[in-house]
Tab-separated table of C-alpha atoms in Angstrom:
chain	number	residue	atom	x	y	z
A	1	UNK	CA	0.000	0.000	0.000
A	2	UNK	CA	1.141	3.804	-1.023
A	3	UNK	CA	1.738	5.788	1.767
A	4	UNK	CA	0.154	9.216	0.763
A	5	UNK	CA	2.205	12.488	1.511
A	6	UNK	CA	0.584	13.453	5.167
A	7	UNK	CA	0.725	10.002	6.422
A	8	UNK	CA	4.613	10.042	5.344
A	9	UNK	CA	4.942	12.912	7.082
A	10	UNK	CA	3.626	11.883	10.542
A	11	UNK	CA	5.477	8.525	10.372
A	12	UNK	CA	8.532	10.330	10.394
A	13	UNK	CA	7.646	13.032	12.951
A	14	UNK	CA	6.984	10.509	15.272
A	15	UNK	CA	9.929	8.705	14.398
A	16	UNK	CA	12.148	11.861	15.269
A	17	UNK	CA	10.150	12.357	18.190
A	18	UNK	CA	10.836	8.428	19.459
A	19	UNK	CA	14.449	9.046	18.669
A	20	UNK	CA	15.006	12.477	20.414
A	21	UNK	CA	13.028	11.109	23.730
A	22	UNK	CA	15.278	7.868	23.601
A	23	UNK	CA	18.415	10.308	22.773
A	24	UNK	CA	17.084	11.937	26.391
A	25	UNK	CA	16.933	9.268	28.489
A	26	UNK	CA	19.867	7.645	27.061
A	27	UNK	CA	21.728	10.976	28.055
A	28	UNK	CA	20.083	11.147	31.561
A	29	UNK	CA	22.676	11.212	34.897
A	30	UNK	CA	22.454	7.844	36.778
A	31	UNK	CA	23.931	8.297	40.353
A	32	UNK	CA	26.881	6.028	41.104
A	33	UNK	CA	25.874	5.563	45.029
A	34	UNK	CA	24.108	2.233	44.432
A	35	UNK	CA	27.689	0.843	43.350
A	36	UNK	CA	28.540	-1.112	46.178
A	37	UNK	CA	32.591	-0.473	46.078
A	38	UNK	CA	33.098	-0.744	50.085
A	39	UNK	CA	31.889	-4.309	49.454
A	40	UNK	CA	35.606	-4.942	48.519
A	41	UNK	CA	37.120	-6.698	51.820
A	42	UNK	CA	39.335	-4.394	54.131
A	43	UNK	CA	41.057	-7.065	55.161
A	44	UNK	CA	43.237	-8.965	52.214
A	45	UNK	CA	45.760	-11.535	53.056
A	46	UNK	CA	48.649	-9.641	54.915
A	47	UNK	CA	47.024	-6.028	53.792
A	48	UNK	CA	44.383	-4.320	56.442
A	49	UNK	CA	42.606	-1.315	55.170
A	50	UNK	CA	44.002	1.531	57.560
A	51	UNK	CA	42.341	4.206	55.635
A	52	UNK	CA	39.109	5.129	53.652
A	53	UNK	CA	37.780	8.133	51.735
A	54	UNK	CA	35.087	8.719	49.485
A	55	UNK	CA	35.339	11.465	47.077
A	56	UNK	CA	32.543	13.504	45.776
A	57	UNK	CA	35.012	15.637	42.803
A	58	UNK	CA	33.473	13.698	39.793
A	59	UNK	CA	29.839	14.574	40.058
A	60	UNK	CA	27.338	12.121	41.376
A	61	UNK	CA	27.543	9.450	38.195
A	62	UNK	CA	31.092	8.475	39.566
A	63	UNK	CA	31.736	6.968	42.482
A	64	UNK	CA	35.208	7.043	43.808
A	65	UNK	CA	36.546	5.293	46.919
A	66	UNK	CA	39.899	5.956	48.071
A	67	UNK	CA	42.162	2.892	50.566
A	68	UNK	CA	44.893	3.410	52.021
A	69	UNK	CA	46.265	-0.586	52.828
A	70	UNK	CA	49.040	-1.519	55.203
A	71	UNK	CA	51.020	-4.817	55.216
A	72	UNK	CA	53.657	-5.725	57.944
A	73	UNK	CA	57.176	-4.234	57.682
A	74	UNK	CA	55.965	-0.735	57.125
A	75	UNK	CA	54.536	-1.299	53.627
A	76	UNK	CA	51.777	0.539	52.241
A	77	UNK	CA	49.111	0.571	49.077
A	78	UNK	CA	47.231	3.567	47.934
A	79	UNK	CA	43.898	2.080	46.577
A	80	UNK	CA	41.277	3.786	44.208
A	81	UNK	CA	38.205	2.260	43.642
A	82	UNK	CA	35.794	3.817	40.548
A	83	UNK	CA	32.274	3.065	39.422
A	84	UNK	CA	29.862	4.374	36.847
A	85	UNK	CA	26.711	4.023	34.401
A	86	UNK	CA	26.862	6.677	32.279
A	87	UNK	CA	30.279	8.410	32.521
A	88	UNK	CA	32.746	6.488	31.421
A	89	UNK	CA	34.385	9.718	30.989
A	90	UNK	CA	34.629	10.361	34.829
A	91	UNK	CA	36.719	7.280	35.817
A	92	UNK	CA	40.285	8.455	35.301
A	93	UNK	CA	43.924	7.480	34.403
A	94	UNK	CA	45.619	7.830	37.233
A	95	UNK	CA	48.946	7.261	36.119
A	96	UNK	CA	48.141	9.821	33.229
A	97	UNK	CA	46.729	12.084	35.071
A	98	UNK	CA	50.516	12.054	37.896
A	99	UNK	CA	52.297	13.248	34.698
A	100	UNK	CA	50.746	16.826	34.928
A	101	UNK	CA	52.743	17.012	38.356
A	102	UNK	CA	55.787	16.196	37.115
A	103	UNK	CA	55.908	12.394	36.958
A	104	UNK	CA	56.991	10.889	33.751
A	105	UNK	CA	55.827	7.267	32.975
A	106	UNK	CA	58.816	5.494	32.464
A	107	UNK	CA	57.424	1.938	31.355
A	108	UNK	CA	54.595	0.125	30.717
A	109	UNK	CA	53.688	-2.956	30.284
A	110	UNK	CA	50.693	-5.978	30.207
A	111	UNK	CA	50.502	-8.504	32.663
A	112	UNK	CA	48.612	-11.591	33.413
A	113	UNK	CA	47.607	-11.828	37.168
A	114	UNK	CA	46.985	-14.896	38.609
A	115	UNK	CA	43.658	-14.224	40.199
A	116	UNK	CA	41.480	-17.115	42.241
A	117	UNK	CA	38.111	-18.464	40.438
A	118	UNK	CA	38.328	-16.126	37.757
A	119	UNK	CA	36.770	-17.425	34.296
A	120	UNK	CA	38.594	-15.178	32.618
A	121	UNK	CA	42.714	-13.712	32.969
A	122	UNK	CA	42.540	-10.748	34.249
A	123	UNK	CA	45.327	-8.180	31.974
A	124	UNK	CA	46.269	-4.979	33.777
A	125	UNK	CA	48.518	-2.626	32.736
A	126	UNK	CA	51.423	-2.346	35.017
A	127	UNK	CA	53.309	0.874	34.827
A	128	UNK	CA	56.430	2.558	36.649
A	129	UNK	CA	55.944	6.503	37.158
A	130	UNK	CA	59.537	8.210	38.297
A	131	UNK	CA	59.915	11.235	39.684
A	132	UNK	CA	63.697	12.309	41.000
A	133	UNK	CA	64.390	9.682	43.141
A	134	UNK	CA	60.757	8.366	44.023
A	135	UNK	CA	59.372	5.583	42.103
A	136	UNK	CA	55.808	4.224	41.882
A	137	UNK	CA	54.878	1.251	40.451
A	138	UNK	CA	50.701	1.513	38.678
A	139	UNK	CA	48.326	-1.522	38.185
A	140	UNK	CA	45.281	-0.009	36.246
A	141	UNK	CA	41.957	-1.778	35.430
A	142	UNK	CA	38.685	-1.757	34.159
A	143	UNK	CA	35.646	-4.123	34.251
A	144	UNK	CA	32.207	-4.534	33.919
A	145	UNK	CA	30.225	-7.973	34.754
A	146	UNK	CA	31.328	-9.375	31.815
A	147	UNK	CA	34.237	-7.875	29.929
A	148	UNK	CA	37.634	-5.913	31.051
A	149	UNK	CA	40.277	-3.776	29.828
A	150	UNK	CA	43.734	-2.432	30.572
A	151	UNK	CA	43.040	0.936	29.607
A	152	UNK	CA	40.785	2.989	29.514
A	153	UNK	CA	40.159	4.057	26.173
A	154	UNK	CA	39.434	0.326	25.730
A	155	UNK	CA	37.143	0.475	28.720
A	156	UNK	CA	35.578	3.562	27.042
A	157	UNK	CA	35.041	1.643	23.290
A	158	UNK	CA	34.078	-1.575	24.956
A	159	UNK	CA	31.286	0.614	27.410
A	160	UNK	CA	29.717	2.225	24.395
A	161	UNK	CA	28.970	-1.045	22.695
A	162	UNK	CA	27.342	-2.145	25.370
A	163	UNK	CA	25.360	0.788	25.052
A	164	UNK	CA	24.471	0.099	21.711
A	165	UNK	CA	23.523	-3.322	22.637
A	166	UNK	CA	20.564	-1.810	25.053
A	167	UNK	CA	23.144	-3.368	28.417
A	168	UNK	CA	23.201	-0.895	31.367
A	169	UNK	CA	26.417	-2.367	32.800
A	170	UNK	CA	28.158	-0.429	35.008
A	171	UNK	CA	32.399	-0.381	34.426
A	172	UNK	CA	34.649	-0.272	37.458
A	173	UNK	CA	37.922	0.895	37.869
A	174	UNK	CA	40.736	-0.267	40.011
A	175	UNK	CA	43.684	1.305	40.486
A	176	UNK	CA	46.583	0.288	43.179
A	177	UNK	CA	50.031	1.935	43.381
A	178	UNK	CA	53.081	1.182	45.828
A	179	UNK	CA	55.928	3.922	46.003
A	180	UNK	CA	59.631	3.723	47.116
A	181	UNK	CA	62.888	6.307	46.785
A	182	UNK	CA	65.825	4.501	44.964
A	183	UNK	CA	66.248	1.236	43.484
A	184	UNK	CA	66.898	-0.700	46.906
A	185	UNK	CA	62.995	-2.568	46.983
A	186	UNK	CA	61.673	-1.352	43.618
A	187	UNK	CA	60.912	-5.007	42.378
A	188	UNK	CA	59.311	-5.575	46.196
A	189	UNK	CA	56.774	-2.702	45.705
A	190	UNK	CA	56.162	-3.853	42.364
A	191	UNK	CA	54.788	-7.759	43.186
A	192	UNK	CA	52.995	-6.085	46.356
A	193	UNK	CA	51.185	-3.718	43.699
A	194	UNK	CA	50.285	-6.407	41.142
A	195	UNK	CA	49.797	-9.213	44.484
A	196	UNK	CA	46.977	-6.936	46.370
A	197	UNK	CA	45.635	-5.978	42.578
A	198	UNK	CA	45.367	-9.585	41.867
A	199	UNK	CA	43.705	-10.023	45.392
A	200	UNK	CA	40.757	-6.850	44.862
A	201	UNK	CA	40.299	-7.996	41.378
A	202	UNK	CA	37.843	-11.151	41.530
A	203	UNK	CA	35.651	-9.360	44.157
A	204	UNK	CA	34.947	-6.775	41.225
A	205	UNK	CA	33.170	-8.461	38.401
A	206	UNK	CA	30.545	-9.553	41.037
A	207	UNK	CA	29.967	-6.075	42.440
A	208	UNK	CA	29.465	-5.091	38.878
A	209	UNK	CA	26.984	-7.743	38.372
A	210	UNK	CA	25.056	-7.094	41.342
A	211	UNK	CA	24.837	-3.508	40.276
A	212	UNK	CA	23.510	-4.076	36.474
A	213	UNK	CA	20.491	-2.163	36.036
């Protein structure tokens, strides 16, 4: 059958109306706060939580949880926990974001971490920031209930297909760094980095899951 001219018309009025209304609440802000992040353990192995923090800088769609984590001999872990539905944007680089204070990222590099009932390996991205004589070593990560990344401009890419696949997963972000000042215990800091990343890890896939809208 022939559509006439008028009835043409209104079929595609209403389409552009169903598209800009979907456009809207596509676009709308989701708040972060039912993102359970403090459901990662304070206690891991040898590390105790001895310090948390939750920051408010990125808006309400971001969530951001701040650990400090202490392990015998003095050792300590600076955790940063992210989570978000809509603003993949507003989970950060951390290590990126230390080079605007001077830090220059002196490698990088992929790793495989050996992570407990995990049905997938887990890659980070394992970094070593310098600065004078202070050294940091970076595990970064990203995940959602059912896909990860090392980066997050892959986090970003893989996020937006979901989107386009009608999933409201939220991503996650994990981000643990271990400093030191010379060379003396550089390799040290860097397997208690990747060990307590490998040991937060598993705990967020589930969290992520448990938050799918």
């Amino acid at each position: 059958m022939a559509l006439t001219t008028r009835t043409a018309l209104w079929i595609a009025v209403g389409m552009l109306g169903g598209t800009l209304a979907w456009s809207k609440y596509e676009a709308r802000c989701v708040p972060a706060s039912t993102i359970l992040l403090e459901n990662v353990p304070c206690a891991i192995g040898q590390w105790k939580c001895s310090k948390t923090e939750e920051s408010d800088a990125y808006g309400a769609e971001v969530k951001t949880l701040i650990r400090e984590y202490t392990a015998p001999g003095g050792r300590r872990a600076e955790v940063i926990l992210q989570g978000t539905y809509t603003r993949l944007g507003g989970l950060r680089d951390w290590p990126l974001a230390h080079t605007t204070g001077g830090w220059t990222i002196a490698h990088e590099e992929s790793r495989t971490l050996a992570v407990a009932k995990s049905q997938i390996p887990v890659v980070v991205r394992l970094q070593r920031l310098t600065k004078a004589e202070q050294v940091v070593h970076a595990v970064s990560w990203y995940t959602s209930p059912v896909d990860q990344a090392g980066s997050l401009a892959r986090a970003e890419t893989k996020a937006w297909k979901d989107r386009l696949a009608g999933r409201k997963s939220p991503w996650l972000g994990l981000y643990v760094a271990t400093s030191c000042t010379g060379a003396a215990d550089t390799k040290e800091r860097e397997e208690d980095a990747l060990a307590l990343a490998a040991a937060i890890a598993p705990h967020l896939p589930t969290i992520a899951q448990e938050s799918e809208l």
